[in-house]
Amino acid sequence: MTRLLRRIQLSVIVLCTALAGCGGSGGGDSSSAPVATTPPPTTTPTGPTVIAANLVTSVPAFTGSTDHIAAYTRINAVRGACGFGLLAQNTKLETAAQNHSNYMSNNFAAHNDAYGHVENAAYMNGFTGVNPSDRTAIVGYGSLAIGEDIAPANASSTSPQVDAVNLLLQAGYHLKSVVGSGLYDMGIGIATLSPGTLALTADFGSTLSTLQDIASNAVATYPCQGSVTTTSPQGIGHENPEPFPNRDYSASPLGAPIYARVRTGQTLAIKAFNVTAAGSTTPIASAALFTSATDPNHLLQANEALFYPNAPLAAATTYNVSIVGTNNGAAFTQTFSFRTN
């Protein structure tokens, strides 16, 4: 079972249509106001203006099965604690996600390629659309943007649905998708992929023409201050797209990444990104610091960065993070601590 879980790759896709700001082309709340200090009446303000955050801070209570509620709750717990804004449960997205999980469940035994985002019309057992946008459209979700993440989990775990979400949070591009998008809605689908293994599909979407986003002077991260993350001596698994295509993860396991972003349409430049175990003065080794300029798959936007530890983080350990850089040219230093379980 462990071999199966580590062999199956995660997959991610984001489809952007008319949504302003999707893919880093600007957008969000365009209102602005001067920074807090008020100049004398005869003085022209010269300081930067700050665009306020327009984050969702409250959503209706989740409904449905205990399994689904656990996955929804974990996603919003992370997004809320780290300042990315909450997502609302959407029954149409949930139907689309459940349809796709059922499709994978129905066809995986005979066709391993059934695990992924693209459905094959030749596998008629549960087919509802080739791509995520097709499957959400057929259930009546009229979206301007759709994102989809898929992850497996060990069915014998105490909480496999939460394990699947945590697996997404340990894979850089999926982490970006789960916490970094400015979408508003989500739907979860869960089904048995193979004996002992579940498949979770998470569909994200928006029917609005603007994104929810952080303030223009803010830097949001995951992990963030007070986060508790999962770690394993085996390190993180493969994801699709693969950030390190030439690395043997068995011989050289990686640690779970740290994601940072500024407001959509702005530019994040990193000068120093240090992660240090509590009690140590030596930063851990980095496998890579990806930005839009260095990301091998060109999925990161100018406002995003991913730091990958060169080895798995130690269990039950507090890590201190220091990020020094500029946000649209304005210098910042961000420090926080998180703990592994």
Tab-separated table of C-alpha atoms in Angstrom:
chain	number	residue	atom	x	y	z
A	1	MET	CA	0.000	0.000	0.000
A	2	THR	CA	2.784	2.427	0.848
A	3	ARG	CA	4.402	1.745	-2.512
A	4	LEU	CA	1.116	2.507	-4.243
A	5	LEU	CA	0.618	5.754	-2.354
A	6	ARG	CA	4.127	6.935	-3.165
A	7	ARG	CA	3.930	5.777	-6.781
A	8	ILE	CA	0.729	7.645	-7.605
A	9	GLN	CA	1.552	11.193	-8.565
A	10	LEU	CA	-0.388	14.258	-7.612
A	11	SER	CA	-1.758	16.358	-10.436
A	12	VAL	CA	-2.760	19.990	-10.677
A	13	ILE	CA	-4.483	22.083	-13.277
A	14	VAL	CA	-5.774	25.632	-13.228
A	15	LEU	CA	-7.923	26.943	-16.035
A	16	CYS	CA	-8.325	30.717	-16.292
A	17	THR	CA	-10.768	32.429	-18.602
A	18	ALA	CA	-12.160	35.907	-18.102
A	19	LEU	CA	-11.215	36.276	-14.448
A	20	ALA	CA	-9.190	39.441	-13.992
A	21	GLY	CA	-5.945	38.753	-12.172
A	22	CYS	CA	-5.943	34.988	-12.751
A	23	GLY	CA	-2.379	34.048	-13.529
A	24	GLY	CA	-0.955	37.288	-12.204
A	25	SER	CA	-2.403	39.789	-14.659
A	26	GLY	CA	-3.674	42.217	-12.071
A	27	GLY	CA	-7.123	42.374	-10.565
A	28	GLY	CA	-8.649	42.269	-7.125
A	29	ASP	CA	-10.027	45.287	-5.293
A	30	SER	CA	-8.817	48.381	-7.103
A	31	SER	CA	-9.741	50.851	-4.355
A	32	SER	CA	-6.830	52.479	-2.546
A	33	ALA	CA	-6.200	54.844	0.348
A	34	PRO	CA	-3.176	56.770	1.718
A	35	VAL	CA	-1.115	55.135	4.429
A	36	ALA	CA	-1.978	55.995	7.995
A	37	THR	CA	0.019	59.216	8.449
A	38	THR	CA	-1.875	62.343	7.341
A	39	PRO	CA	0.359	65.102	5.910
A	40	PRO	CA	-0.196	68.801	6.636
A	41	PRO	CA	-2.776	70.397	4.322
A	42	THR	CA	-0.121	72.190	2.299
A	43	THR	CA	1.979	69.052	1.711
A	44	THR	CA	1.408	66.673	-1.188
A	45	PRO	CA	1.464	63.020	0.004
A	46	THR	CA	4.475	61.191	-1.392
A	47	GLY	CA	4.283	57.842	0.412
A	48	PRO	CA	2.915	54.638	-1.089
A	49	THR	CA	-0.781	53.892	-1.070
A	50	VAL	CA	-2.026	50.636	0.369
A	51	ILE	CA	-4.729	48.598	-1.322
A	52	ALA	CA	-6.751	46.978	1.433
A	53	ALA	CA	-7.276	43.238	1.583
A	54	ASN	CA	-10.622	41.924	0.342
A	55	LEU	CA	-10.468	38.508	1.997
A	56	VAL	CA	-13.432	36.327	2.910
A	57	THR	CA	-13.405	35.946	6.696
A	58	SER	CA	-16.665	34.052	7.283
A	59	VAL	CA	-18.482	31.285	5.387
A	60	PRO	CA	-21.546	29.150	6.202
A	61	ALA	CA	-20.968	26.002	8.232
A	62	PHE	CA	-19.932	22.976	6.175
A	63	THR	CA	-22.516	20.237	5.648
A	64	GLY	CA	-22.464	16.655	4.416
A	65	SER	CA	-20.517	13.591	5.500
A	66	THR	CA	-17.975	13.662	8.290
A	67	ASP	CA	-15.271	12.826	5.755
A	68	HIS	CA	-16.100	15.766	3.513
A	69	ILE	CA	-16.416	18.175	6.428
A	70	ALA	CA	-12.977	17.108	7.703
A	71	ALA	CA	-11.347	17.959	4.372
A	72	TYR	CA	-13.174	21.297	4.040
A	73	THR	CA	-12.273	22.212	7.605
A	74	ARG	CA	-8.579	21.451	7.146
A	75	ILE	CA	-8.327	23.588	4.005
A	76	ASN	CA	-10.036	26.579	5.574
A	77	ALA	CA	-8.126	26.187	8.846
A	78	VAL	CA	-4.882	26.644	6.918
A	79	ARG	CA	-6.167	29.434	4.680
A	80	GLY	CA	-7.748	31.322	7.568
A	81	ALA	CA	-4.825	31.037	9.983
A	82	CYS	CA	-2.285	32.147	7.372
A	83	GLY	CA	-4.309	35.035	5.959
A	84	PHE	CA	-5.300	33.729	2.522
A	85	GLY	CA	-9.083	34.059	2.965
A	86	LEU	CA	-11.744	31.388	3.360
A	87	LEU	CA	-13.511	29.288	0.729
A	88	ALA	CA	-17.217	28.468	0.752
A	89	GLN	CA	-18.585	24.985	0.169
A	90	ASN	CA	-20.353	24.853	-3.191
A	91	THR	CA	-22.722	21.967	-3.892
A	92	LYS	CA	-22.213	22.130	-7.658
A	93	LEU	CA	-18.439	21.965	-7.324
A	94	GLU	CA	-18.879	19.164	-4.810
A	95	THR	CA	-20.979	17.216	-7.297
A	96	ALA	CA	-18.350	17.702	-10.019
A	97	ALA	CA	-15.545	16.654	-7.668
A	98	GLN	CA	-17.458	13.610	-6.444
A	99	ASN	CA	-18.279	12.619	-10.023
A	100	HIS	CA	-14.587	12.695	-10.881
A	101	SER	CA	-13.529	10.733	-7.804
A	102	ASN	CA	-16.186	8.150	-8.715
A	103	TYR	CA	-14.844	8.009	-12.286
A	104	MET	CA	-11.326	7.303	-11.013
A	105	SER	CA	-12.682	4.692	-8.611
A	106	ASN	CA	-14.707	2.941	-11.295
A	107	ASN	CA	-11.914	2.771	-13.861
A	108	PHE	CA	-8.555	2.705	-12.058
A	109	ALA	CA	-8.351	-1.071	-11.689
A	110	ALA	CA	-8.544	-1.557	-15.465
A	111	HIS	CA	-6.891	1.710	-16.529
A	112	ASN	CA	-4.159	3.272	-14.379
A	113	ASP	CA	-4.387	6.457	-16.436
A	114	ALA	CA	-7.865	7.021	-15.018
A	115	TYR	CA	-6.089	8.656	-12.060
A	116	GLY	CA	-5.582	12.242	-13.161
A	117	HIS	CA	-7.478	15.257	-14.389
A	118	VAL	CA	-8.400	14.094	-17.875
A	119	GLU	CA	-11.309	11.683	-18.256
A	120	ASN	CA	-11.378	9.331	-21.230
A	121	ALA	CA	-14.749	9.102	-22.957
A	122	ALA	CA	-13.892	5.513	-23.864
A	123	TYR	CA	-14.068	4.648	-20.152
A	124	MET	CA	-17.812	5.154	-19.922
A	125	ASN	CA	-18.113	4.010	-16.322
A	126	GLY	CA	-18.712	7.384	-14.697
A	127	PHE	CA	-17.452	9.685	-17.472
A	128	THR	CA	-18.814	13.229	-17.024
A	129	GLY	CA	-16.409	15.396	-19.024
A	130	VAL	CA	-12.863	15.413	-20.359
A	131	ASN	CA	-11.495	18.354	-18.355
A	132	PRO	CA	-12.372	19.964	-15.008
A	133	SER	CA	-14.065	22.856	-16.804
A	134	ASP	CA	-16.259	20.382	-18.708
A	135	ARG	CA	-17.239	18.562	-15.538
A	136	THR	CA	-18.097	21.741	-13.621
A	137	ALA	CA	-20.042	23.145	-16.562
A	138	ILE	CA	-22.190	20.015	-16.863
A	139	VAL	CA	-23.360	20.419	-13.249
A	140	GLY	CA	-24.239	24.069	-13.849
A	141	TYR	CA	-21.315	25.867	-12.227
A	142	GLY	CA	-20.792	28.874	-14.507
A	143	SER	CA	-17.226	29.671	-13.574
A	144	LEU	CA	-14.720	32.242	-14.710
A	145	ALA	CA	-11.880	30.113	-13.274
A	146	ILE	CA	-11.511	26.492	-12.191
A	147	GLY	CA	-8.718	24.777	-10.255
A	148	GLU	CA	-8.482	21.087	-9.427
A	149	ASP	CA	-6.191	19.093	-7.151
A	150	ILE	CA	-6.121	15.325	-6.639
A	151	ALA	CA	-4.397	13.329	-3.910
A	152	PRO	CA	-4.466	9.738	-2.605
A	153	ALA	CA	-4.610	8.651	1.022
A	154	ASN	CA	-4.307	5.470	3.043
A	155	ALA	CA	-7.874	4.411	3.850
A	156	SER	CA	-6.801	2.796	7.128
A	157	SER	CA	-5.546	6.102	8.499
A	158	THR	CA	-7.422	7.754	11.346
A	159	SER	CA	-8.365	10.648	9.053
A	160	PRO	CA	-7.455	9.850	5.431
A	161	GLN	CA	-9.269	12.919	4.071
A	162	VAL	CA	-7.098	15.212	6.178
A	163	ASP	CA	-4.042	13.178	5.161
A	164	ALA	CA	-4.899	13.813	1.502
A	165	VAL	CA	-5.174	17.558	2.125
A	166	ASN	CA	-1.871	17.504	4.018
A	167	LEU	CA	-0.287	15.721	1.062
A	168	LEU	CA	-1.402	18.595	-1.168
A	169	LEU	CA	0.122	21.055	1.295
A	170	GLN	CA	3.460	19.228	1.028
A	171	ALA	CA	3.629	19.510	-2.770
A	172	GLY	CA	4.714	22.939	-3.957
A	173	TYR	CA	2.454	23.568	-6.924
A	174	HIS	CA	-0.508	22.028	-5.110
A	175	LEU	CA	0.232	24.109	-2.036
A	176	LYS	CA	0.126	27.173	-4.295
A	177	SER	CA	-3.204	25.990	-5.692
A	178	VAL	CA	-4.832	25.232	-2.329
A	179	VAL	CA	-3.826	28.398	-0.467
A	180	GLY	CA	-2.571	30.823	-3.102
A	181	SER	CA	-5.524	31.154	-5.432
A	182	GLY	CA	-7.950	34.021	-4.956
A	183	LEU	CA	-10.982	31.893	-5.769
A	184	TYR	CA	-14.077	31.781	-3.579
A	185	ASP	CA	-15.690	28.329	-3.776
A	186	MET	CA	-14.662	24.705	-3.289
A	187	GLY	CA	-16.088	21.219	-3.564
A	188	ILE	CA	-14.644	17.922	-2.301
A	189	GLY	CA	-15.155	14.438	-3.747
A	190	ILE	CA	-13.894	11.232	-2.074
A	191	ALA	CA	-13.985	7.646	-3.359
A	192	THR	CA	-12.033	4.398	-3.097
A	193	LEU	CA	-9.286	4.342	-5.705
A	194	SER	CA	-8.066	0.814	-5.005
A	195	PRO	CA	-8.225	-1.558	-2.006
A	196	GLY	CA	-6.969	0.438	0.955
A	197	THR	CA	-6.518	3.695	-0.941
A	198	LEU	CA	-8.833	6.680	-1.280
A	199	ALA	CA	-8.727	9.412	-3.917
A	200	LEU	CA	-9.690	12.975	-2.987
A	201	THR	CA	-10.646	15.485	-5.655
A	202	ALA	CA	-10.753	19.160	-4.672
A	203	ASP	CA	-12.364	21.536	-7.169
A	204	PHE	CA	-11.986	25.287	-6.697
A	205	GLY	CA	-13.821	27.972	-8.607
A	206	SER	CA	-15.145	31.486	-8.844
A	207	THR	CA	-18.100	33.080	-10.574
A	208	LEU	CA	-16.923	36.585	-9.679
A	209	SER	CA	-14.846	38.897	-11.878
A	210	THR	CA	-12.356	39.769	-9.115
A	211	LEU	CA	-10.149	37.725	-6.806
A	212	GLN	CA	-10.038	37.796	-3.050
A	213	ASP	CA	-6.552	38.958	-2.175
A	214	ILE	CA	-4.231	40.141	0.565
A	215	ALA	CA	-3.344	43.798	1.139
A	216	SER	CA	-0.767	45.336	-1.175
A	217	ASN	CA	1.752	45.728	1.665
A	218	ALA	CA	1.303	42.173	3.029
A	219	VAL	CA	3.289	38.967	2.595
A	220	ALA	CA	1.363	35.730	3.189
A	221	THR	CA	3.072	32.387	3.771
A	222	TYR	CA	2.376	28.741	4.449
A	223	PRO	CA	3.467	27.554	6.881
A	224	CYS	CA	2.900	30.735	8.884
A	225	GLN	CA	3.244	31.748	12.509
A	226	GLY	CA	1.953	28.910	14.707
A	227	SER	CA	1.377	26.371	11.912
A	228	VAL	CA	1.773	22.674	12.693
A	229	THR	CA	2.875	20.746	9.622
A	230	THR	CA	3.384	17.078	8.804
A	231	THR	CA	6.774	15.596	8.029
A	232	SER	CA	8.187	12.178	7.178
A	233	PRO	CA	11.705	10.681	6.996
A	234	GLN	CA	10.806	9.673	3.417
A	235	GLY	CA	10.244	13.313	2.522
A	236	ILE	CA	7.636	14.558	0.095
A	237	GLY	CA	6.362	12.507	-2.826
A	238	HIS	CA	6.288	13.235	-6.519
A	239	GLU	CA	3.849	15.692	-7.989
A	240	ASN	CA	2.763	16.437	-11.506
A	241	PRO	CA	4.130	18.782	-12.798
A	242	GLU	CA	7.439	17.662	-11.286
A	243	PRO	CA	9.570	20.487	-9.805
A	244	PHE	CA	12.736	18.333	-9.659
A	245	PRO	CA	12.500	15.996	-12.657
A	246	ASN	CA	16.075	14.717	-12.351
A	247	ARG	CA	16.086	14.075	-8.611
A	248	ASP	CA	15.843	10.580	-7.137
A	249	TYR	CA	13.468	11.176	-4.227
A	250	SER	CA	14.254	7.765	-2.711
A	251	ALA	CA	17.993	8.425	-2.524
A	252	SER	CA	17.679	12.169	-1.873
A	253	PRO	CA	14.340	12.957	-0.225
A	254	LEU	CA	13.093	16.531	-0.105
A	255	GLY	CA	11.528	18.479	2.708
A	256	ALA	CA	8.065	20.039	2.424
A	257	PRO	CA	8.176	23.474	0.742
A	258	ILE	CA	7.384	26.885	2.168
A	259	TYR	CA	5.195	29.132	0.018
A	260	ALA	CA	5.211	32.937	0.033
A	261	ARG	CA	3.182	35.421	-1.968
A	262	VAL	CA	2.307	39.082	-2.214
A	263	ARG	CA	-0.754	40.607	-3.814
A	264	THR	CA	-1.627	39.498	-7.349
A	265	GLY	CA	-0.094	41.752	-9.968
A	266	GLN	CA	2.817	42.779	-7.737
A	267	THR	CA	6.390	41.490	-7.769
A	268	LEU	CA	8.010	39.517	-4.951
A	269	ALA	CA	11.829	39.601	-4.958
A	270	ILE	CA	13.669	37.449	-2.402
A	271	LYS	CA	17.094	38.479	-1.122
A	272	ALA	CA	17.390	35.916	1.692
A	273	PHE	CA	15.227	32.963	2.739
A	274	ASN	CA	16.549	31.213	5.863
A	275	VAL	CA	15.000	28.365	7.822
A	276	THR	CA	16.651	27.430	11.113
A	277	ALA	CA	15.773	24.785	13.686
A	278	ALA	CA	15.100	26.226	17.128
A	279	GLY	CA	18.303	26.261	19.163
A	280	SER	CA	20.501	26.304	16.069
A	281	THR	CA	22.186	29.212	14.340
A	282	THR	CA	22.838	27.369	11.075
A	283	PRO	CA	20.121	27.596	8.404
A	284	ILE	CA	19.064	24.317	6.825
A	285	ALA	CA	20.275	23.579	3.323
A	286	SER	CA	18.045	24.597	0.440
A	287	ALA	CA	17.339	22.433	-2.591
A	288	ALA	CA	15.905	25.404	-4.451
A	289	LEU	CA	14.215	28.757	-4.096
A	290	PHE	CA	11.824	29.015	-7.013
A	291	THR	CA	10.371	32.274	-8.272
A	292	SER	CA	8.708	33.077	-11.574
A	293	ALA	CA	12.180	33.509	-13.042
A	294	THR	CA	13.548	30.143	-11.876
A	295	ASP	CA	10.483	27.873	-11.715
A	296	PRO	CA	11.220	25.020	-14.163
A	297	ASN	CA	7.519	24.582	-14.969
A	298	HIS	CA	6.712	28.308	-15.243
A	299	LEU	CA	3.710	27.991	-12.933
A	300	LEU	CA	4.759	30.544	-10.325
A	301	GLN	CA	3.725	34.128	-10.954
A	302	ALA	CA	5.805	37.227	-10.241
A	303	ASN	CA	4.156	37.544	-6.815
A	304	GLU	CA	5.074	34.034	-5.608
A	305	ALA	CA	8.030	31.999	-4.302
A	306	LEU	CA	8.632	28.415	-3.129
A	307	PHE	CA	11.476	27.382	-0.813
A	308	TYR	CA	12.379	23.674	-0.769
A	309	PRO	CA	14.484	22.221	2.069
A	310	ASN	CA	17.154	19.873	0.733
A	311	ALA	CA	16.134	17.156	3.207
A	312	PRO	CA	13.039	16.255	5.239
A	313	LEU	CA	12.475	18.410	8.285
A	314	ALA	CA	12.888	16.774	11.682
A	315	ALA	CA	9.754	15.668	13.519
A	316	ALA	CA	8.486	17.491	16.620
A	317	THR	CA	10.755	20.450	15.919
A	318	THR	CA	10.181	24.191	15.838
A	319	TYR	CA	11.624	26.025	12.855
A	320	ASN	CA	12.245	29.747	12.611
A	321	VAL	CA	11.882	31.390	9.195
A	322	SER	CA	13.286	34.703	8.030
A	323	ILE	CA	12.439	36.127	4.612
A	324	VAL	CA	14.108	39.308	3.405
A	325	GLY	CA	13.044	40.856	0.136
A	326	THR	CA	10.993	43.476	-1.619
A	327	ASN	CA	7.275	43.676	-2.326
A	328	ASN	CA	6.856	45.743	-5.464
A	329	GLY	CA	10.137	47.442	-4.609
A	330	ALA	CA	9.331	48.105	-0.931
A	331	ALA	CA	11.757	46.356	1.417
A	332	PHE	CA	10.383	43.925	3.998
A	333	THR	CA	11.564	41.355	6.519
A	334	GLN	CA	9.112	38.647	7.556
A	335	THR	CA	9.817	36.266	10.430
A	336	PHE	CA	7.696	33.457	11.832
A	337	SER	CA	7.923	30.082	13.506
A	338	PHE	CA	6.162	26.798	12.796
A	339	ARG	CA	6.349	23.300	14.226
A	340	THR	CA	6.437	19.830	12.694
A	341	ASN	CA	4.405	17.031	14.242
